[in-house]
Structure formats: C-alpha cells, structure tokens
GROMACS .gro file of C-alpha atoms in nm:
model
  410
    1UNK     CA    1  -7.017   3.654   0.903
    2UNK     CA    2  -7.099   3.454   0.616
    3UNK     CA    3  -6.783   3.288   0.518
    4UNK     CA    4  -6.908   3.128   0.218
    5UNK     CA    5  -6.605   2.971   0.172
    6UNK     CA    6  -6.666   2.856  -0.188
    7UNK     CA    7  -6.974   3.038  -0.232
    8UNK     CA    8  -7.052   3.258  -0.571
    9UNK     CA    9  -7.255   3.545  -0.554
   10UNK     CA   10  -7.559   3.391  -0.732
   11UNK     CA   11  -7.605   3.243  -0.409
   12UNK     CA   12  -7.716   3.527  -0.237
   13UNK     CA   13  -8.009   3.612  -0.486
   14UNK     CA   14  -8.270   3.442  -0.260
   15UNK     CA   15  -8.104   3.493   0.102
   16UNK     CA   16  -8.376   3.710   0.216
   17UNK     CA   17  -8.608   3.387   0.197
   18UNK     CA   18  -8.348   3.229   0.478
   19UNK     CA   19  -8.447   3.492   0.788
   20UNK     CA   20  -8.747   3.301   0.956
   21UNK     CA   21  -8.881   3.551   1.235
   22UNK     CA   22  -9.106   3.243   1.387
   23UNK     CA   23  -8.934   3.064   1.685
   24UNK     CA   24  -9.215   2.783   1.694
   25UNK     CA   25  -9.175   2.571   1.950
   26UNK     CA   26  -8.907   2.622   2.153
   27UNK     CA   27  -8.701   2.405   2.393
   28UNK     CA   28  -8.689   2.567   2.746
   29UNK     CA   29  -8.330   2.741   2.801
   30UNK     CA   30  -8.168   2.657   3.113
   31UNK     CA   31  -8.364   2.710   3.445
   32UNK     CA   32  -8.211   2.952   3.625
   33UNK     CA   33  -7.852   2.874   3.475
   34UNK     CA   34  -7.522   3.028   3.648
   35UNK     CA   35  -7.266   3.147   3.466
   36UNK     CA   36  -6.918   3.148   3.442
   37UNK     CA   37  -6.714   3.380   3.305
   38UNK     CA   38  -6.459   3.212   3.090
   39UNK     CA   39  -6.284   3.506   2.870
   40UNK     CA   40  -6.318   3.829   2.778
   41UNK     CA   41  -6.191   4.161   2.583
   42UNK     CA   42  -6.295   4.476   2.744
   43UNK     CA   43  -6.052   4.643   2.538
   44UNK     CA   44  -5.939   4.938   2.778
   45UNK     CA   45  -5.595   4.945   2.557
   46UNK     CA   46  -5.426   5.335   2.525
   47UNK     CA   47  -5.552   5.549   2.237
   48UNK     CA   48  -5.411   5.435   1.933
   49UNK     CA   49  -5.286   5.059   2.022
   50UNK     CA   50  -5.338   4.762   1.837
   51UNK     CA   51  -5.531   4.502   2.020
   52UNK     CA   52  -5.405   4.246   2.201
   53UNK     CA   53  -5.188   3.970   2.064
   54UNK     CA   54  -5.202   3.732   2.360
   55UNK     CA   55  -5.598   3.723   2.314
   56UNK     CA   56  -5.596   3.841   1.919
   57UNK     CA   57  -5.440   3.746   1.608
   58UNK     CA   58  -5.495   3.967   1.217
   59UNK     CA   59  -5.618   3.854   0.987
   60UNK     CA   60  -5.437   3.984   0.675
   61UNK     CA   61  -5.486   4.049   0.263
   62UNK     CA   62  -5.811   3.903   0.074
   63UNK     CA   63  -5.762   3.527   0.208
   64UNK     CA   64  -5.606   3.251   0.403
   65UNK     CA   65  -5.348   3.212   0.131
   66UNK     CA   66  -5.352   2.808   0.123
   67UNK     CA   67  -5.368   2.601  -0.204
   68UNK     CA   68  -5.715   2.606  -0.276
   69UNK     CA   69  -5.832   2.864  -0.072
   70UNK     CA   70  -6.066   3.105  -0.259
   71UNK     CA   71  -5.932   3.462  -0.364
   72UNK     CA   72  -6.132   3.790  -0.118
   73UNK     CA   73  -6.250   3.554   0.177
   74UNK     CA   74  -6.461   3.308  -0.052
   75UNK     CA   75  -6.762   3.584  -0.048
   76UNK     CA   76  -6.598   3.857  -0.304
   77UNK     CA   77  -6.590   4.167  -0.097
   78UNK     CA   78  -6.331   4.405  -0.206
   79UNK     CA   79  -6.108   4.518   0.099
   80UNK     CA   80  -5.757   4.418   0.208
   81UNK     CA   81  -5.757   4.336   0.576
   82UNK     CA   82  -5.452   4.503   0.726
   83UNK     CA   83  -5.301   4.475   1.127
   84UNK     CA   84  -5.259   4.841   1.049
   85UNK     CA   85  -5.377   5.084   1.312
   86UNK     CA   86  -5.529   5.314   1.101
   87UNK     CA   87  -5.797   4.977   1.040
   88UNK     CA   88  -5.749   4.834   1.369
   89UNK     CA   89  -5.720   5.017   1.709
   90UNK     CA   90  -5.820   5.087   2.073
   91UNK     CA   91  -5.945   5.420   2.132
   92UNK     CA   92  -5.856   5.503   2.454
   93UNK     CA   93  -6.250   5.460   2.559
   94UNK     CA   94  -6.239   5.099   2.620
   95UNK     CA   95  -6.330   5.060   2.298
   96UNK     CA   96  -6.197   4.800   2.010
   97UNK     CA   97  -6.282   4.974   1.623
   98UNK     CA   98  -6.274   4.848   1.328
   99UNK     CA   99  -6.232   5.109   1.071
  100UNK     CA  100  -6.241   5.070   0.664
  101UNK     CA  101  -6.075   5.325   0.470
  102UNK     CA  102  -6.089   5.406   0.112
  103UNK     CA  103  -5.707   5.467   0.031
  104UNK     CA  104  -5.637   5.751  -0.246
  105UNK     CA  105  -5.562   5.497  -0.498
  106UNK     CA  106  -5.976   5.376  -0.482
  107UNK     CA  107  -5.907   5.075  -0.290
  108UNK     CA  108  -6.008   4.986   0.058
  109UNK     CA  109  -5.867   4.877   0.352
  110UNK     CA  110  -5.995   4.724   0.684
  111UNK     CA  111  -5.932   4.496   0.983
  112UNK     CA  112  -6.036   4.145   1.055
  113UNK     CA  113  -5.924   3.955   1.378
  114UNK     CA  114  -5.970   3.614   1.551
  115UNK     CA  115  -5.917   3.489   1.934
  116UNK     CA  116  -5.559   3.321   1.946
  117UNK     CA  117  -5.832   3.042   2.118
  118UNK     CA  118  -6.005   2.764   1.949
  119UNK     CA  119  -6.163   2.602   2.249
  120UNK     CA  120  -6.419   2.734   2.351
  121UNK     CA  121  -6.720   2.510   2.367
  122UNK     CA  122  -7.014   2.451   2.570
  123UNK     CA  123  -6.947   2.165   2.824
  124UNK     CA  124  -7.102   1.831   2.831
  125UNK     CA  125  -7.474   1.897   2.958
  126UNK     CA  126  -7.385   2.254   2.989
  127UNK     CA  127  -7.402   2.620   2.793
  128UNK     CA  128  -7.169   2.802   2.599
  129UNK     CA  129  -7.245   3.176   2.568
  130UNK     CA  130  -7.028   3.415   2.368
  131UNK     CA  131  -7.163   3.791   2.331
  132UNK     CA  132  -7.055   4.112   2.273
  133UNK     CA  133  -7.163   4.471   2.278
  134UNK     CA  134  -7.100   4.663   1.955
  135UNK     CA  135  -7.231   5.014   1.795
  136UNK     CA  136  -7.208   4.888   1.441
  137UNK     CA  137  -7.033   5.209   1.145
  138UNK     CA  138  -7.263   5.508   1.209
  139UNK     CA  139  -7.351   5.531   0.865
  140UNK     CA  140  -7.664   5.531   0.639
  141UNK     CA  141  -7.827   5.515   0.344
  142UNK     CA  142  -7.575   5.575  -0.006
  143UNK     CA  143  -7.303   5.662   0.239
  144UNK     CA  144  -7.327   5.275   0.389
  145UNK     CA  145  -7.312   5.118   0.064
  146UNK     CA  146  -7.056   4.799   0.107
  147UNK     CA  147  -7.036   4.773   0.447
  148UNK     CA  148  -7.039   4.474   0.632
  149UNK     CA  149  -6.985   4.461   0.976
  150UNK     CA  150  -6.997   4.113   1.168
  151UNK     CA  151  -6.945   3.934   1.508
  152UNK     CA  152  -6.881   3.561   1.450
  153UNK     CA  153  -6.758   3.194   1.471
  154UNK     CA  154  -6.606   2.926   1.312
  155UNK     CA  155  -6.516   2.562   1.400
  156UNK     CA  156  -6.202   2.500   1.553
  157UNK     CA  157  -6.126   2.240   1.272
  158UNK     CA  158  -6.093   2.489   1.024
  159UNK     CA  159  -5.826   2.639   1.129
  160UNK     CA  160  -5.522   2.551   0.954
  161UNK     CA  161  -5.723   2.361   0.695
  162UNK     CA  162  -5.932   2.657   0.565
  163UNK     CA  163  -6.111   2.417   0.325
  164UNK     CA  164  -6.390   2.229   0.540
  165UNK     CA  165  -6.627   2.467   0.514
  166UNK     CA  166  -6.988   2.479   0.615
  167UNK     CA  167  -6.915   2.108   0.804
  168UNK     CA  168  -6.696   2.207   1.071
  169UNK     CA  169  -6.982   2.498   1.145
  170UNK     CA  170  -7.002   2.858   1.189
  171UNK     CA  171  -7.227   3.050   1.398
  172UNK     CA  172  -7.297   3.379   1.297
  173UNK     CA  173  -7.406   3.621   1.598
  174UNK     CA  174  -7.450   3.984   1.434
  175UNK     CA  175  -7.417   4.050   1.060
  176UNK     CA  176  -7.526   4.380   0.933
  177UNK     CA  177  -7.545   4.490   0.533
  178UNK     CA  178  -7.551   4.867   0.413
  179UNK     CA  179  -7.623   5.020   0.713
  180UNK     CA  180  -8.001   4.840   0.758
  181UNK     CA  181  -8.137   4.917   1.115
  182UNK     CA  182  -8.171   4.478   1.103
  183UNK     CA  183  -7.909   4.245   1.280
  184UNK     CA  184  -7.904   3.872   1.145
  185UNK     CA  185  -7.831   3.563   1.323
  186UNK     CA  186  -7.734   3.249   1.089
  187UNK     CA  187  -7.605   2.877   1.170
  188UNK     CA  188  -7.386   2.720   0.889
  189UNK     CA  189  -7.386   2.336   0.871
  190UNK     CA  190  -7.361   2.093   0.646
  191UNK     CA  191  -7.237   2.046   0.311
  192UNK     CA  192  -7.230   2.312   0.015
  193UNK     CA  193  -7.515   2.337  -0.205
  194UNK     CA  194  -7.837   2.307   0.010
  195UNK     CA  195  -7.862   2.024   0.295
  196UNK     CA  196  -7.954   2.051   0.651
  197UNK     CA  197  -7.839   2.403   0.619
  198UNK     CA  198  -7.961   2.565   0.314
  199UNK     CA  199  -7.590   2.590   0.188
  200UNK     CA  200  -7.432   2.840   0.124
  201UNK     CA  201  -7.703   3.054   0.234
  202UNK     CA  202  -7.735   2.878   0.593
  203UNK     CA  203  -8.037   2.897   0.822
  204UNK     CA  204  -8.098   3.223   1.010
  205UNK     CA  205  -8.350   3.471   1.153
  206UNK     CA  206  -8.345   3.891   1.203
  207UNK     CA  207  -8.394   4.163   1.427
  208UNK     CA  208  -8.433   4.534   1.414
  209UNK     CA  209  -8.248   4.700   1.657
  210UNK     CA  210  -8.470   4.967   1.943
  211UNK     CA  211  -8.526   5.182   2.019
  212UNK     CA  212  -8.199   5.350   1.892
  213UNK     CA  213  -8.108   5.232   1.575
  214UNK     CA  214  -7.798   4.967   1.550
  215UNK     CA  215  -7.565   5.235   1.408
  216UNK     CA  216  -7.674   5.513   1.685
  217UNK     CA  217  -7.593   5.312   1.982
  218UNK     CA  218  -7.429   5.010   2.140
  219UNK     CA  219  -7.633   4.676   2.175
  220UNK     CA  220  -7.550   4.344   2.267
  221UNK     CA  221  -7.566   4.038   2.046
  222UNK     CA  222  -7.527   3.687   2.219
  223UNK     CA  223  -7.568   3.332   2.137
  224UNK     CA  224  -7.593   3.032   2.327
  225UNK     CA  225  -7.543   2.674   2.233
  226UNK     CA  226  -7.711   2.480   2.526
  227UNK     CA  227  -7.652   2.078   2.538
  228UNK     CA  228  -7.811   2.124   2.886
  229UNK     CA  229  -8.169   2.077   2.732
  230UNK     CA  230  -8.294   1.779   2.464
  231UNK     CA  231  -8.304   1.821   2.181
  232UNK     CA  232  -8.033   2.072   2.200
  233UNK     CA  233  -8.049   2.419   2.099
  234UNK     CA  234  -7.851   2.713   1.945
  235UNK     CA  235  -8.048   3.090   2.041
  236UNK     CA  236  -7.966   3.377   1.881
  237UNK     CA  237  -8.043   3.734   2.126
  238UNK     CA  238  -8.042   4.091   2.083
  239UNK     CA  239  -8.038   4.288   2.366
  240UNK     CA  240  -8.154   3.993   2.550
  241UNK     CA  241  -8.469   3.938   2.369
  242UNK     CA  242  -8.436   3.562   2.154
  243UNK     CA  243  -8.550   3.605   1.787
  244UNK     CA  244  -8.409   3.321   1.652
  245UNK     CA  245  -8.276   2.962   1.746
  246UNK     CA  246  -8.182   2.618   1.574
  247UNK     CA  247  -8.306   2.307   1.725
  248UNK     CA  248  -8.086   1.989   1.631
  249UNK     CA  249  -8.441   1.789   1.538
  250UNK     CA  250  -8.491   2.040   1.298
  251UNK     CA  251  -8.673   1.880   1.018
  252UNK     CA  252  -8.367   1.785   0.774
  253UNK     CA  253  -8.119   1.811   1.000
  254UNK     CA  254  -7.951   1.469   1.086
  255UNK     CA  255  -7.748   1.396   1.447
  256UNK     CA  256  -7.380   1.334   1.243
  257UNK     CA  257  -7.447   1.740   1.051
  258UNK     CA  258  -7.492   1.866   1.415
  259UNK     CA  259  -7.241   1.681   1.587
  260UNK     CA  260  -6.955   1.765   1.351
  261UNK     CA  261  -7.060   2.108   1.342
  262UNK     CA  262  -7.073   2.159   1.719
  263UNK     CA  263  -6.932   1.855   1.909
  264UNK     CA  264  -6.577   2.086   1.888
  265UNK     CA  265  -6.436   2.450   1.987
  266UNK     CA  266  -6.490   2.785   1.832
  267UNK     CA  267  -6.296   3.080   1.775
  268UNK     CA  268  -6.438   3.402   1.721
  269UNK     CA  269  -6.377   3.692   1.456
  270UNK     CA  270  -6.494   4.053   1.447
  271UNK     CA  271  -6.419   4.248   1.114
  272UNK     CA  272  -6.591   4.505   0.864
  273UNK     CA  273  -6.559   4.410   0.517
  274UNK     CA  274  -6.684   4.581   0.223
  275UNK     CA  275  -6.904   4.466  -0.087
  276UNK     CA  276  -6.938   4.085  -0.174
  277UNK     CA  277  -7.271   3.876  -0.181
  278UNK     CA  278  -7.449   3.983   0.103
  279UNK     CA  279  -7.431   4.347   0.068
  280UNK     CA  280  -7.514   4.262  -0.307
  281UNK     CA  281  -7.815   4.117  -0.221
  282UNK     CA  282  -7.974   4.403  -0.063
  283UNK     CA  283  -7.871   4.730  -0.347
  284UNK     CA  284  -7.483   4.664  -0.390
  285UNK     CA  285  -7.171   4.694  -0.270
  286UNK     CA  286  -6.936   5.051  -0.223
  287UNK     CA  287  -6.989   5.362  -0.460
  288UNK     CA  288  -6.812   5.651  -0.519
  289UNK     CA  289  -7.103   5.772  -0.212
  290UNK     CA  290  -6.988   5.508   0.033
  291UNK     CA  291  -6.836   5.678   0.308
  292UNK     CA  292  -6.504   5.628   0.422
  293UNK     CA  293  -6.352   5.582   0.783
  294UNK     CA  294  -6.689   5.514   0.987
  295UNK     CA  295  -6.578   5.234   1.238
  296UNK     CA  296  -6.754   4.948   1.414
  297UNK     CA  297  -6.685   5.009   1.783
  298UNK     CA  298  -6.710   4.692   2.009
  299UNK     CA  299  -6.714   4.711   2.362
  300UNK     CA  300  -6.687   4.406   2.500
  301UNK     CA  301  -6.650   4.043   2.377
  302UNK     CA  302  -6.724   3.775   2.689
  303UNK     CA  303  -6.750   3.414   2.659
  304UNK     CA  304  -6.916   3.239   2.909
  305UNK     CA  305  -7.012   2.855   3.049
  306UNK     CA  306  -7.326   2.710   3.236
  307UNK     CA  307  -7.294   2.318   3.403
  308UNK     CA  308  -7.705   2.370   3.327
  309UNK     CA  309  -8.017   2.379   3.499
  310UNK     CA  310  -8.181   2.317   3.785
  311UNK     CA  311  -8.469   2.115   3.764
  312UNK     CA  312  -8.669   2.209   4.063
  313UNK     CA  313  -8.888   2.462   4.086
  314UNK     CA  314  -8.900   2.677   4.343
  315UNK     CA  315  -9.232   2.677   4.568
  316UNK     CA  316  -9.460   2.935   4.508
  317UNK     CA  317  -9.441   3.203   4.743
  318UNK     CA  318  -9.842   3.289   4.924
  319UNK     CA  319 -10.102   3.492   4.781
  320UNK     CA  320  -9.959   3.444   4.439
  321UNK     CA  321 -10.157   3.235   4.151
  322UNK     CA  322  -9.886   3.378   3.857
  323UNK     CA  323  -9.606   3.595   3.972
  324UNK     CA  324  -9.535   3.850   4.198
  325UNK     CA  325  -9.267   4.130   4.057
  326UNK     CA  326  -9.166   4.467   4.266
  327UNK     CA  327  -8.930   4.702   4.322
  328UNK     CA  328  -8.701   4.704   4.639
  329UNK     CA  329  -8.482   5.036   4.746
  330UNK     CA  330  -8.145   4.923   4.869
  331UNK     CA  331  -8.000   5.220   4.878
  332UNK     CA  332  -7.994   5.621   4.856
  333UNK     CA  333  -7.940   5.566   4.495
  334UNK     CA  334  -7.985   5.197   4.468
  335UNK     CA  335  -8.238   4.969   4.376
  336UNK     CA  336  -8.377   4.591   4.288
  337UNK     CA  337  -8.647   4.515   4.076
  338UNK     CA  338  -8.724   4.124   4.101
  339UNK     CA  339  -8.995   3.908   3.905
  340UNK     CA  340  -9.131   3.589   4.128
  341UNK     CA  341  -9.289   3.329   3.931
  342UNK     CA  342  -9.544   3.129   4.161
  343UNK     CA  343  -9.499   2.728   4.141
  344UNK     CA  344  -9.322   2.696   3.799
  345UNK     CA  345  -8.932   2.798   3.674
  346UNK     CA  346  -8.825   3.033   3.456
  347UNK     CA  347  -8.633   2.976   3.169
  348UNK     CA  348  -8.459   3.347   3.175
  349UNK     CA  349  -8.625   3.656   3.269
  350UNK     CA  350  -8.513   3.995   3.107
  351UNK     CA  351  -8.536   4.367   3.268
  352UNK     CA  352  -8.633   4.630   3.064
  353UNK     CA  353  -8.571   4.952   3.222
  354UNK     CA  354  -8.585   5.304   3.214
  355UNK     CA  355  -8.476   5.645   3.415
  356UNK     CA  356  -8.504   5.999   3.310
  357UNK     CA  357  -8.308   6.143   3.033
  358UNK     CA  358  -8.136   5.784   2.983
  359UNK     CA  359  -8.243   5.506   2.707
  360UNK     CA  360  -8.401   5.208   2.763
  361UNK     CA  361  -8.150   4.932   2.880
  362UNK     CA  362  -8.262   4.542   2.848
  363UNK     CA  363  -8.047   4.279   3.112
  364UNK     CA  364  -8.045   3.911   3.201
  365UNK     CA  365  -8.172   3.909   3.564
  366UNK     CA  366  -7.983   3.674   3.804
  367UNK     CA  367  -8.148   3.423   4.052
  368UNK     CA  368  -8.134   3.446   4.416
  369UNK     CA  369  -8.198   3.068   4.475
  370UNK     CA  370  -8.216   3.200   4.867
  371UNK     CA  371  -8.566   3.414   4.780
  372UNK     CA  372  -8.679   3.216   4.484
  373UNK     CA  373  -8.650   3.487   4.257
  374UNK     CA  374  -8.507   3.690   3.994
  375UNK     CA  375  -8.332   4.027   4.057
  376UNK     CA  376  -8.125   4.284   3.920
  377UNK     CA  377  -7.938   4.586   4.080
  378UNK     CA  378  -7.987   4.939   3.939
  379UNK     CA  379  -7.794   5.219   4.068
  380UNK     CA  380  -7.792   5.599   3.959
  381UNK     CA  381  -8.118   5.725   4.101
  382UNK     CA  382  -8.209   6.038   4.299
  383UNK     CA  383  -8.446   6.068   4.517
  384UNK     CA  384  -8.810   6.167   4.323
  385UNK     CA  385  -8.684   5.961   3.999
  386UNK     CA  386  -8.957   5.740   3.899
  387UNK     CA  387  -8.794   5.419   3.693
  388UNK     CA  388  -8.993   5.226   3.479
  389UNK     CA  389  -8.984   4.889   3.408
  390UNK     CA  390  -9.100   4.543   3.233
  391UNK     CA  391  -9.005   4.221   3.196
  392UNK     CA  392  -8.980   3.880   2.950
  393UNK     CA  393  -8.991   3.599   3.085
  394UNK     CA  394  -8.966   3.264   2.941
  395UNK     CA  395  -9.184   2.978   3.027
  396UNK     CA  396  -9.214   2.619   2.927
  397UNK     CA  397  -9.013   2.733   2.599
  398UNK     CA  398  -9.239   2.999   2.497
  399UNK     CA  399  -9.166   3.351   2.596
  400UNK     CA  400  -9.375   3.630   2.722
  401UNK     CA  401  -9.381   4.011   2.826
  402UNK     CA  402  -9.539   4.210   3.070
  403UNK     CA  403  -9.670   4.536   3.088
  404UNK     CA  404  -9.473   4.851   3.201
  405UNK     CA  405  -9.460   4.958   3.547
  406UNK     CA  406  -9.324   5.241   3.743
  407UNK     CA  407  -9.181   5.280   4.050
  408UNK     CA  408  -9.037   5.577   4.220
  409UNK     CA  409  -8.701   5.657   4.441
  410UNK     CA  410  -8.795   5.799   4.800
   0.00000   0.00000   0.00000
C-alpha cells in the first residue's frame, strides 16, 4: 500500500503517469529455481476468530502514534483500524477478511495487520518470494467509492521508528482503488520528493485482472526480489504472468538507494482502508453510495526462498529444434502437462489451463531436473474431458506464450 508516510494529497495528482506497462529488457529470473517454503497463513481459523497473534499483530486507530508520526497513516484515508472482529476475522472457509464498516455515527471502521516477523529477506545470491491469493471487496462502481484494499511490505527498519520512510523501502504487491478491475505493483525507495523513486509517488506498473474480474474471484499476487541474477531484480506477477519489475541499474537509481532499501527484512501488511490520495486520484474517496461491509477475503499469504539458479542447461532432447510440450495421463483422473525446451533454460514456465464448467487457472510449473522438463499435476478429470492448455515461458529475459492446445482424458 502506499504508505506515503509524509505524503500530501497533491501528490497523487499525476500518479497515473507512474504505472509503466513496458518491462524492456529484462534480466532472466532464476533457471529453474527451487523453492522453499519459509511461512505461511492459510488461515483455516473457526468462524468468527481473530487471526492469529503468534503470526499477526493489529494495527490500531489512524497511526503509529509516535512523536512525529503523521495523523490517518500519512496518506489521509478516513477509517479507524480496529482488532475488532466485526473488521477482522476468519470465516470458517479458510479464509482471512478484512471488512470496513460504516458505523451509525458516519464513520468507518476497518482492519489492518502486520506479520509479528521482520526477517524475511531473500538470501545472499538467492530469491525471496512472498504472495498471496486474495478476492479483493466485491464491490463496484459508486458503491466502491473509498476503498482501498492492499497486500504489502515495509522495511524491517521502520519498525519502531515509523519515520524513515521511503529509504528503508516498501514493496507494494497488490493495491486496488474504487473497485477498478486493475491491480498495481509499486517499489518505494529513496528519499521524499522525487529521486530514484519518483517520491512519494514511487515507481510501479498495472494489471487487469482475467478473465474474472479482481472483485469476482480469487487471484494471486506475488513478488520476487532475486539477488540470484546481476543486476538484481524486483518482479511484480499476477496470476503468474510478470507485468512489472525494477532493475537496480535502473537509470537514476544509485547502488546505496537499493541497498538500504533491500539489503534488510520485510514484514508484510494486509488491510482495506478507505479514501485518502490514491482513491482521490481516480474520482474520490467514500460517499453516502459507498457500500458498507464488503470484505477483502485472502486466502493464503506464503513466503518463500530460492539459493538460485542453475546455470546449465539441460541437453536438448531428439527431434526437437524449439520445444516439445504434451500431455501425460497418470491417472484415472490425473494428469501432467509438461513444456521441454530443446538446448536452452527456462527462466519460469507458466500453465494456463482449463476443464469444463471450471475457470481458467494460471500455475508456476516445477522442474523435473531427472526429464529435463517442466511439469505440473492436474487432477479432477473424467474420462471424455478434454483440458485445454497453454503456456509462458520465459527466455533469455524476455517472455513468450504459446498457443492453446487440447488434450483429452481416456
């Protein structure tokens, strides 16, 4: 979320200039990177339970409530963050939500909350992933007005001295304004007003969400901050497709901004607030139409580490001159669609998938260093279902897709 710690709304006037769609040339992610699975939320709490404290701490009132510290979160949105479970709360579906109210009195209430843990970082020549899987307030048009729902980080130094903002960095994963079918993904770096970073705007790109919209259905948002690759990298993903990522030789940006932004550990916060700059800047924040009560529902949170890449490729399998891809049957109701590439390594490859009556899903593949290939297992089919599939693939840092294909269950 844009904690613009000392920002004023002015700032926001121009953000829509900040959300660069072009990649340009982009360093390869890691090839064929395993990863560990470092901490997680799957939030399968009883109905009508707070979250959990070990992993979760609230956030509470407009602000960190230090000398100094700037009144409604330093970006002028109008809620009070409660650890209220009317705000805050499992529902019993293995689902965290987030829920703003509008209390009879005309104000509103809603729930903010940070991992308990500051450390996690990537590793030295390693990855640091941290995604989630979240059906942002199911809300539209004047109804949506004010809301603000965001999945995010900040620097580990900040907390407890809430006044180092944008140095100490923040890496925004999902923010969403008004109900907009468009996710943003922003880096914050720097020093306030302009620098490597654009501050307090920061540097960021966007995505629409499909094919269900982002308040329909749940999609994952994910970033990863590789130091496995040179010049290091920060990519932004939606549903496993990259639409946006940082490079640290980024023209303007200097080795000292990037190191004390990153060289440290994160924590991570998930909250809906209401009105302030950024919902300004595209029609306003809450009206007497904004509706109240319609919750951001998260399903997971999972933070996960790489050691890298490896470097060689594997050798191209025969009768192959670009890749080979296919579909194996493993089972009565099983099956493993893999993508080969033929002498050169893969950066990632992505499934995108189909079966009848369901929506599309989009998955990392893993790599079966054994076969030289990419595969993923996909169960619930009957016999006679035809699944169809694609795949992007990335490939000396550029990515690619290919056409659809179909296969069918015998």
């Amino acid at each position: 979320m844009k904690r613009k710690v000392f920002a004023v709304l002015l700032a926001f006037c121009c953000i829509s200039s900040i959300f660069l769609l072009q990649l340009g040339n982009k360093p390869a992610p890691a090839q064929a990177a395993s990863w560990d699975l470092v901490w997680s939320d799957e939030f399968n709490g009883t109905a009508g339970s707070g979250v959990n404290t070990s992993n979760w701490l609230y956030d509470q009132g407009t602000g960190y409530g230090c000398s100094g510290c700037p009144a409604n979160w330093g970006t002028g949105e109008v809620e009070v963050m409660t650890n209220s479970t009317r705000n805050v709360y499992q529902d019993g579906a293995g689902h965290l939500a987030i829920k703003p109210i509008r209390e009879s009195n005309g104000t509103w209430t809603s729930g903010r909350i940070e991992t308990q843990r500051t450390d996690f970082a990537a590793p030295a020549g390693g990855i640091l992933a941290v995604e989630g899987s979240i059906q942002l307030p199911n809300v539209t048009g004047a109804g949506a007005a004010g809301y603000w729902p965001a999945f995010w980080m900040l620097g580990a130094p900040f907390r407890g001295n809430y006044l180092n903002w944008p140095g100490v960095g923040e890496i925004d994963i999902m923010e969403n304004v008004n109900g907009l079918n468009t996710t943003w993904g922003t880096f914050h770096c720097g020093y306030y007003g302009g620098g490597p970073c654009n501050e307090p705007n920061g540097i960021g790109g966007q995505r629409n969400c499909s094919p269900t919209t982002c308040q329909a259905s749940f999609h994952t948002y994910r970033i990863e901050y590789d130091r496995s690759v040179s010049p290091e990298v920060i990519r932004w993903y939606q549903d496993g497709v990259l639409f946006w990522q940082v490079e640290q030789n980024r023209s303007g940006m200097d080795d000292t901004t990037w190191r004390n932004a990153l060289n440290h550990g994160f924590f991570i916060i998930l909250n809906v607030a209401m009105g302030g700059g950024f919902p300004g800047a595209f029609g306003g924040g809450p009206t007497g139409s904004t509706v109240s009560g319609a919750p951001m529902l998260v399903d997971y949170v999972r933070v996960y580490t790489s050691k890298g890449s490896a470097s060689t490729p594997t050798p191209p399998p025969s009768n192959c001159t670009d890749f080979k891809y296919g579909v194996d049957k493993t089972g009565s109701t099983t099956a493993r669609p893999w993508f080969q590439p033929c002498g050169w390594t893969a950066g990632y490859v992505i499934l995108h998938y189909t079966r009848p009556g369901l929506s599309q899903q989009n998955v990392y593949m893993h790599y079966n260093s054994g076969a030289g290939r990419w595969e993923y297992d996909v169960s619930g089919l009957s016999s006679g279902q035809t699944l169809q599939y694609s795949f992007t693939y990335q490939r000396n840092g550029l990515q690619y897709d290919t056409g659809w294909s179909s296969w069918t269950q015998s």
